[in-house]
PDB file of C-alpha atoms in Angstrom:
ATOM      1  CA  MET M   1      -0.001   0.053   0.007  1.00 39.00           C
ATOM      2  CA  ARG M   2       1.474   3.336  -0.919  1.00 49.00           C
ATOM      3  CA  LYS M   3       1.706   5.898   1.642  1.00 61.00           C
ATOM      4  CA  ASN M   4      -0.411   9.075   1.438  1.00 79.00           C
ATOM      5  CA  SER M   5       1.869  11.821  -0.041  1.00 88.00           C
ATOM      6  CA  LYS M   6       0.260  14.554   1.773  1.00 90.00           C
ATOM      7  CA  ARG M   7       0.686  12.915   5.072  1.00 92.00           C
ATOM      8  CA  VAL M   8       4.433  12.150   4.320  1.00 91.00           C
ATOM      9  CA  ALA M   9       4.928  15.724   3.378  1.00 92.00           C
ATOM     10  CA  ILE M  10       3.302  16.842   6.534  1.00 94.00           C
ATOM     11  CA  LEU M  11       5.575  14.440   8.532  1.00 92.00           C
ATOM     12  CA  GLU M  12       8.463  15.723   6.852  1.00 89.00           C
ATOM     13  CA  ALA M  13       7.464  19.266   7.416  1.00 92.00           C
ATOM     14  CA  ALA M  14       7.253  18.463  11.248  1.00 89.00           C
ATOM     15  CA  LEU M  15      10.954  17.163  11.129  1.00 86.00           C
ATOM     16  CA  GLN M  16      11.863  20.425   9.450  1.00 87.00           C
ATOM     17  CA  VAL M  17      10.288  22.474  12.013  1.00 88.00           C
ATOM     18  CA  VAL M  18      12.061  20.719  14.889  1.00 82.00           C
ATOM     19  CA  GLU M  19      15.191  20.788  12.950  1.00 80.00           C
ATOM     20  CA  ALA M  20      15.078  24.450  12.166  1.00 83.00           C
ATOM     21  CA  LYS M  21      13.409  25.826  15.418  1.00 82.00           C
ATOM     22  CA  GLY M  22      13.663  23.158  18.109  1.00 75.00           C
ATOM     23  CA  ALA M  23      11.075  20.809  19.677  1.00 73.00           C
ATOM     24  CA  ARG M  24       9.358  23.696  21.485  1.00 78.00           C
ATOM     25  CA  HIS M  25       8.244  25.362  18.384  1.00 83.00           C
ATOM     26  CA  LEU M  26       6.406  22.240  16.859  1.00 85.00           C
ATOM     27  CA  THR M  27       2.884  23.237  16.438  1.00 90.00           C
ATOM     28  CA  ILE M  28       0.166  22.329  14.065  1.00 94.00           C
ATOM     29  CA  ASP M  29       0.374  25.959  12.769  1.00 94.00           C
ATOM     30  CA  ALA M  30       4.190  25.644  12.065  1.00 94.00           C
ATOM     31  CA  VAL M  31       3.803  22.531  10.404  1.00 94.00           C
ATOM     32  CA  ALA M  32       0.891  23.798   8.160  1.00 95.00           C
ATOM     33  CA  GLU M  33       3.118  26.825   7.362  1.00 94.00           C
ATOM     34  CA  THR M  34       6.089  24.480   6.522  1.00 94.00           C
ATOM     35  CA  SER M  35       4.145  21.980   4.505  1.00 93.00           C
ATOM     36  CA  GLY M  36       2.102  24.347   2.474  1.00 93.00           C
ATOM     37  CA  VAL M  37      -0.858  22.324   3.662  1.00 93.00           C
ATOM     38  CA  SER M  38      -3.878  24.220   5.368  1.00 93.00           C
ATOM     39  CA  LYS M  39      -3.997  23.834   9.291  1.00 94.00           C
ATOM     40  CA  GLY M  40      -7.417  22.020   8.421  1.00 94.00           C
ATOM     41  CA  GLY M  41      -5.340  19.541   6.195  1.00 93.00           C
ATOM     42  CA  VAL M  42      -2.877  18.883   8.827  1.00 94.00           C
ATOM     43  CA  LEU M  43      -5.545  18.223  11.288  1.00 95.00           C
ATOM     44  CA  TYR M  44      -7.430  15.975   8.774  1.00 95.00           C
ATOM     45  CA  HIS M  45      -4.331  13.705   9.045  1.00 94.00           C
ATOM     46  CA  PHE M  46      -3.324  14.396  12.424  1.00 93.00           C
ATOM     47  CA  ALA M  47      -6.245  15.444  14.895  1.00 94.00           C
ATOM     48  CA  SER M  48      -3.745  16.621  17.488  1.00 90.00           C
ATOM     49  CA  LYS M  49      -0.389  17.419  18.240  1.00 86.00           C
ATOM     50  CA  GLN M  50      -0.113  14.155  20.046  1.00 84.00           C
ATOM     51  CA  ALA M  51      -1.372  12.457  16.941  1.00 88.00           C
ATOM     52  CA  LEU M  52       1.245  14.321  14.762  1.00 89.00           C
ATOM     53  CA  LEU M  53       4.132  13.059  17.390  1.00 84.00           C
ATOM     54  CA  ALA M  54       2.827   9.480  17.062  1.00 85.00           C
ATOM     55  CA  GLY M  55       2.976   9.791  13.353  1.00 88.00           C
ATOM     56  CA  MET M  56       6.368  11.394  13.477  1.00 86.00           C
ATOM     57  CA  LEU M  57       7.647   8.494  15.520  1.00 85.00           C
ATOM     58  CA  GLU M  58       6.186   5.920  13.102  1.00 86.00           C
ATOM     59  CA  HIS M  59       7.681   7.963  10.088  1.00 86.00           C
ATOM     60  CA  MET M  60      11.039   7.879  11.790  1.00 83.00           C
ATOM     61  CA  ILE M  61      10.861   4.421  12.575  1.00 84.00           C
ATOM     62  CA  GLU M  62      10.053   3.686   8.942  1.00 85.00           C
ATOM     63  CA  LEU M  63      13.174   5.907   7.821  1.00 82.00           C
ATOM     64  CA  PHE M  64      15.328   3.849  10.270  1.00 82.00           C
ATOM     65  CA  GLN M  65      13.903   0.584   9.023  1.00 81.00           C
ATOM     66  CA  GLN M  66      14.713   1.589   5.344  1.00 81.00           C
ATOM     67  CA  ARG M  67      18.271   2.568   6.178  1.00 78.00           C
ATOM     68  CA  ILE M  68      18.649  -0.803   7.906  1.00 78.00           C
ATOM     69  CA  GLU M  69      17.184  -2.953   5.146  1.00 76.00           C
ATOM     70  CA  ALA M  70      18.835  -1.256   2.285  1.00 65.00           C
ATOM     71  CA  PRO M  71      22.407  -2.856   2.789  1.00 56.00           C
ATOM     72  CA  GLN M  72      21.140  -6.182   4.560  1.00 54.00           C
ATOM     73  CA  SER M  73      21.481  -8.201   1.673  1.00 56.00           C
ATOM     74  CA  GLN M  74      25.274  -7.741   2.057  1.00 69.00           C
ATOM     75  CA  VAL M  75      25.459  -7.258   5.862  1.00 73.00           C
ATOM     76  CA  SER M  76      23.933  -8.497   9.190  1.00 79.00           C
ATOM     77  CA  ALA M  77      21.207  -6.757  10.932  1.00 79.00           C
ATOM     78  CA  LEU M  78      23.891  -5.658  13.693  1.00 84.00           C
ATOM     79  CA  GLU M  79      26.091  -4.179  10.815  1.00 85.00           C
ATOM     80  CA  ALA M  80      23.150  -2.298   9.233  1.00 82.00           C
ATOM     81  CA  SER M  81      22.138  -0.997  12.581  1.00 83.00           C
ATOM     82  CA  LEU M  82      25.529   0.339  13.142  1.00 85.00           C
ATOM     83  CA  GLN M  83      25.526   1.954   9.678  1.00 83.00           C
ATOM     84  CA  ALA M  84      22.147   3.415  10.179  1.00 81.00           C
ATOM     85  CA  ARG M  85      23.187   5.195  13.367  1.00 81.00           C
ATOM     86  CA  GLU M  86      25.913   6.895  11.517  1.00 82.00           C
ATOM     87  CA  GLU M  87      23.662   7.837   8.874  1.00 80.00           C
ATOM     88  CA  MET M  88      20.865   9.231  11.135  1.00 80.00           C
ATOM     89  CA  PRO M  89      20.086  12.891   9.769  1.00 79.00           C
ATOM     90  CA  MET M  90      20.068  15.716  12.138  1.00 76.00           C
ATOM     91  CA  ALA M  91      16.400  16.332  11.563  1.00 72.00           C
ATOM     92  CA  GLU M  92      15.682  12.931  12.958  1.00 77.00           C
ATOM     93  CA  ARG M  93      17.894  13.501  16.090  1.00 77.00           C
ATOM     94  CA  ARG M  94      16.237  16.691  16.658  1.00 74.00           C
ATOM     95  CA  ALA M  95      12.760  15.184  16.312  1.00 76.00           C
ATOM     96  CA  SER M  96      13.794  12.510  18.810  1.00 80.00           C
ATOM     97  CA  GLN M  97      14.308  15.059  21.341  1.00 76.00           C
ATOM     98  CA  ALA M  98      10.716  16.056  20.976  1.00 71.00           C
ATOM     99  CA  LEU M  99       9.492  12.466  21.046  1.00 75.00           C
ATOM    100  CA  LEU M 100      11.545  11.863  24.157  1.00 77.00           C
ATOM    101  CA  ALA M 101       9.972  14.748  26.069  1.00 71.00           C
ATOM    102  CA  VAL M 102       6.423  13.554  24.994  1.00 70.00           C
ATOM    103  CA  ALA M 103       7.211   9.914  25.766  1.00 75.00           C
ATOM    104  CA  ALA M 104       8.039  10.788  29.302  1.00 74.00           C
ATOM    105  CA  GLU M 105       4.347  11.658  29.826  1.00 73.00           C
ATOM    106  CA  ASP M 106       2.959   9.112  27.476  1.00 78.00           C
ATOM    107  CA  THR M 107       4.949   5.965  27.492  1.00 82.00           C
ATOM    108  CA  GLU M 108       2.392   4.245  25.191  1.00 83.00           C
ATOM    109  CA  LEU M 109       3.791   6.508  22.361  1.00 81.00           C
ATOM    110  CA  LEU M 110       6.748   4.349  22.289  1.00 83.00           C
ATOM    111  CA  ALA M 111       4.903   1.081  21.608  1.00 86.00           C
ATOM    112  CA  PRO M 112       5.931   1.059  17.869  1.00 86.00           C
ATOM    113  CA  ALA M 113       9.597   1.796  18.846  1.00 85.00           C
ATOM    114  CA  ARG M 114       9.534  -1.041  21.305  1.00 88.00           C
ATOM    115  CA  GLU M 115       8.354  -3.392  18.777  1.00 90.00           C
ATOM    116  CA  GLN M 116      10.962  -2.512  16.234  1.00 87.00           C
ATOM    117  CA  PHE M 117      13.957  -2.614  18.680  1.00 89.00           C
ATOM    118  CA  SER M 118      12.584  -6.153  19.738  1.00 93.00           C
ATOM    119  CA  VAL M 119      12.595  -7.277  16.199  1.00 90.00           C
ATOM    120  CA  LEU M 120      16.158  -5.642  15.504  1.00 88.00           C
ATOM    121  CA  PHE M 121      17.632  -6.995  18.542  1.00 91.00           C
ATOM    122  CA  ASN M 122      16.144 -10.668  17.935  1.00 92.00           C
ATOM    123  CA  ASP M 123      17.350 -10.591  14.327  1.00 88.00           C
ATOM    124  CA  ALA M 124      20.830  -9.461  15.185  1.00 88.00           C
ATOM    125  CA  ALA M 125      21.122 -12.339  17.985  1.00 90.00           C
ATOM    126  CA  GLN M 126      19.769 -14.972  15.620  1.00 90.00           C
ATOM    127  CA  GLN M 127      22.488 -13.871  12.915  1.00 88.00           C
ATOM    128  CA  SER M 128      25.283 -13.852  15.172  1.00 89.00           C
ATOM    129  CA  LYS M 129      27.796 -16.594  16.333  1.00 91.00           C
ATOM    130  CA  ASP M 130      27.742 -14.819  19.731  1.00 94.00           C
ATOM    131  CA  PRO M 131      24.297 -13.471  20.513  1.00 94.00           C
ATOM    132  CA  VAL M 132      25.458 -11.861  23.850  1.00 95.00           C
ATOM    133  CA  GLU M 133      28.183  -9.852  21.942  1.00 94.00           C
ATOM    134  CA  ALA M 134      25.809  -8.877  19.288  1.00 93.00           C
ATOM    135  CA  THR M 135      23.285  -7.517  21.952  1.00 94.00           C
ATOM    136  CA  VAL M 136      26.063  -5.834  23.690  1.00 95.00           C
ATOM    137  CA  LEU M 137      27.196  -4.057  20.591  1.00 94.00           C
ATOM    138  CA  LEU M 138      23.544  -3.015  19.651  1.00 93.00           C
ATOM    139  CA  LEU M 139      23.143  -1.630  23.150  1.00 94.00           C
ATOM    140  CA  ALA M 140      26.403   0.506  22.824  1.00 95.00           C
ATOM    141  CA  ASN M 141      25.346   1.665  19.434  1.00 92.00           C
ATOM    142  CA  GLU M 142      21.916   2.642  20.749  1.00 91.00           C
ATOM    143  CA  GLY M 143      23.584   4.444  23.754  1.00 93.00           C
ATOM    144  CA  LEU M 144      25.613   6.482  21.405  1.00 92.00           C
ATOM    145  CA  ARG M 145      22.516   7.182  19.338  1.00 88.00           C
ATOM    146  CA  PHE M 146      20.966   8.507  22.547  1.00 89.00           C
ATOM    147  CA  LEU M 147      23.875  10.477  23.544  1.00 90.00           C
ATOM    148  CA  ASP M 148      23.918  12.197  20.091  1.00 86.00           C
ATOM    149  CA  ILE M 149      20.226  12.708  20.092  1.00 83.00           C
ATOM    150  CA  LEU M 150      20.699  14.744  23.294  1.00 84.00           C
ATOM    151  CA  ASP M 151      23.804  16.181  22.196  1.00 84.00           C
ATOM    152  CA  ILE M 152      25.673  15.024  25.376  1.00 92.00           C
ATOM    153  CA  ASN M 153      28.388  12.654  23.826  1.00 92.00           C
ATOM    154  CA  PRO M 154      31.394  13.268  26.036  1.00 96.00           C
ATOM    155  CA  LEU M 155      33.817  11.714  23.470  1.00 94.00           C
ATOM    156  CA  ALA M 156      35.554  13.753  20.928  1.00 94.00           C
ATOM    157  CA  LYS M 157      34.739  12.866  17.264  1.00 92.00           C
ATOM    158  CA  LYS M 158      37.926  10.907  17.102  1.00 96.00           C
ATOM    159  CA  GLU M 159      37.271   8.832  20.146  1.00 96.00           C
ATOM    160  CA  THR M 160      33.672   8.347  18.746  1.00 93.00           C
ATOM    161  CA  ASP M 161      34.999   7.239  15.511  1.00 93.00           C
ATOM    162  CA  ALA M 162      37.433   4.797  17.393  1.00 95.00           C
ATOM    163  CA  VAL M 163      34.728   3.242  19.239  1.00 95.00           C
ATOM    164  CA  VAL M 164      32.527   3.017  16.142  1.00 92.00           C
ATOM    165  CA  SER M 165      35.299   1.450  14.243  1.00 93.00           C
ATOM    166  CA  TYR M 166      35.851  -1.175  16.870  1.00 95.00           C
ATOM    167  CA  MET M 167      32.044  -1.983  16.971  1.00 93.00           C
ATOM    168  CA  HIS M 168      32.209  -2.503  13.129  1.00 90.00           C
ATOM    169  CA  GLU M 169      35.192  -4.641  13.416  1.00 92.00           C
ATOM    170  CA  ARG M 170      33.605  -6.730  16.090  1.00 93.00           C
ATOM    171  CA  ALA M 171      30.148  -6.995  14.372  1.00 89.00           C
ATOM    172  CA  GLY M 172      32.022  -8.060  11.240  1.00 87.00           C
ATOM    173  CA  GLU M 173      33.616 -11.124  13.149  1.00 87.00           C
ATOM    174  CA  LEU M 174      30.262 -12.101  14.449  1.00 82.00           C
TER     175      LEU M 174
END
């Protein structure tokens, strides 16, 4: 089934608003202005800001899944996940901040993310010679993603690159 292009345009506009102005400025009005869709059109697809945030999370999961699936014919789920973290656009990092703030109040918003990560961790463990090490590498990768999302990574770029290189090396051996 093909995604509604107007809905996707609205979600992309929401990512643009958060990237350009920050999570506090994510409003239905701002998304309507950025997307070129009327406020009524945005509300037709997303009846509330909460629904828009849920849609953004679903959209971001789809984008992440596309980044993982693209190279999977050549690499494992673990290696694809490592690559996907490195390719995460700034707009998604900034939008993740908004989603974290909302998720603190409504943990059910994260249900699709829980499901996606459950599948990812299961696939990585099943494809690996050492499921525990694959899990540790995924946890380290997601920890780095979280630090990047919050812009609190204490490592210099060179140090982060060394850690990521080590994770790729270990993943390639699994």
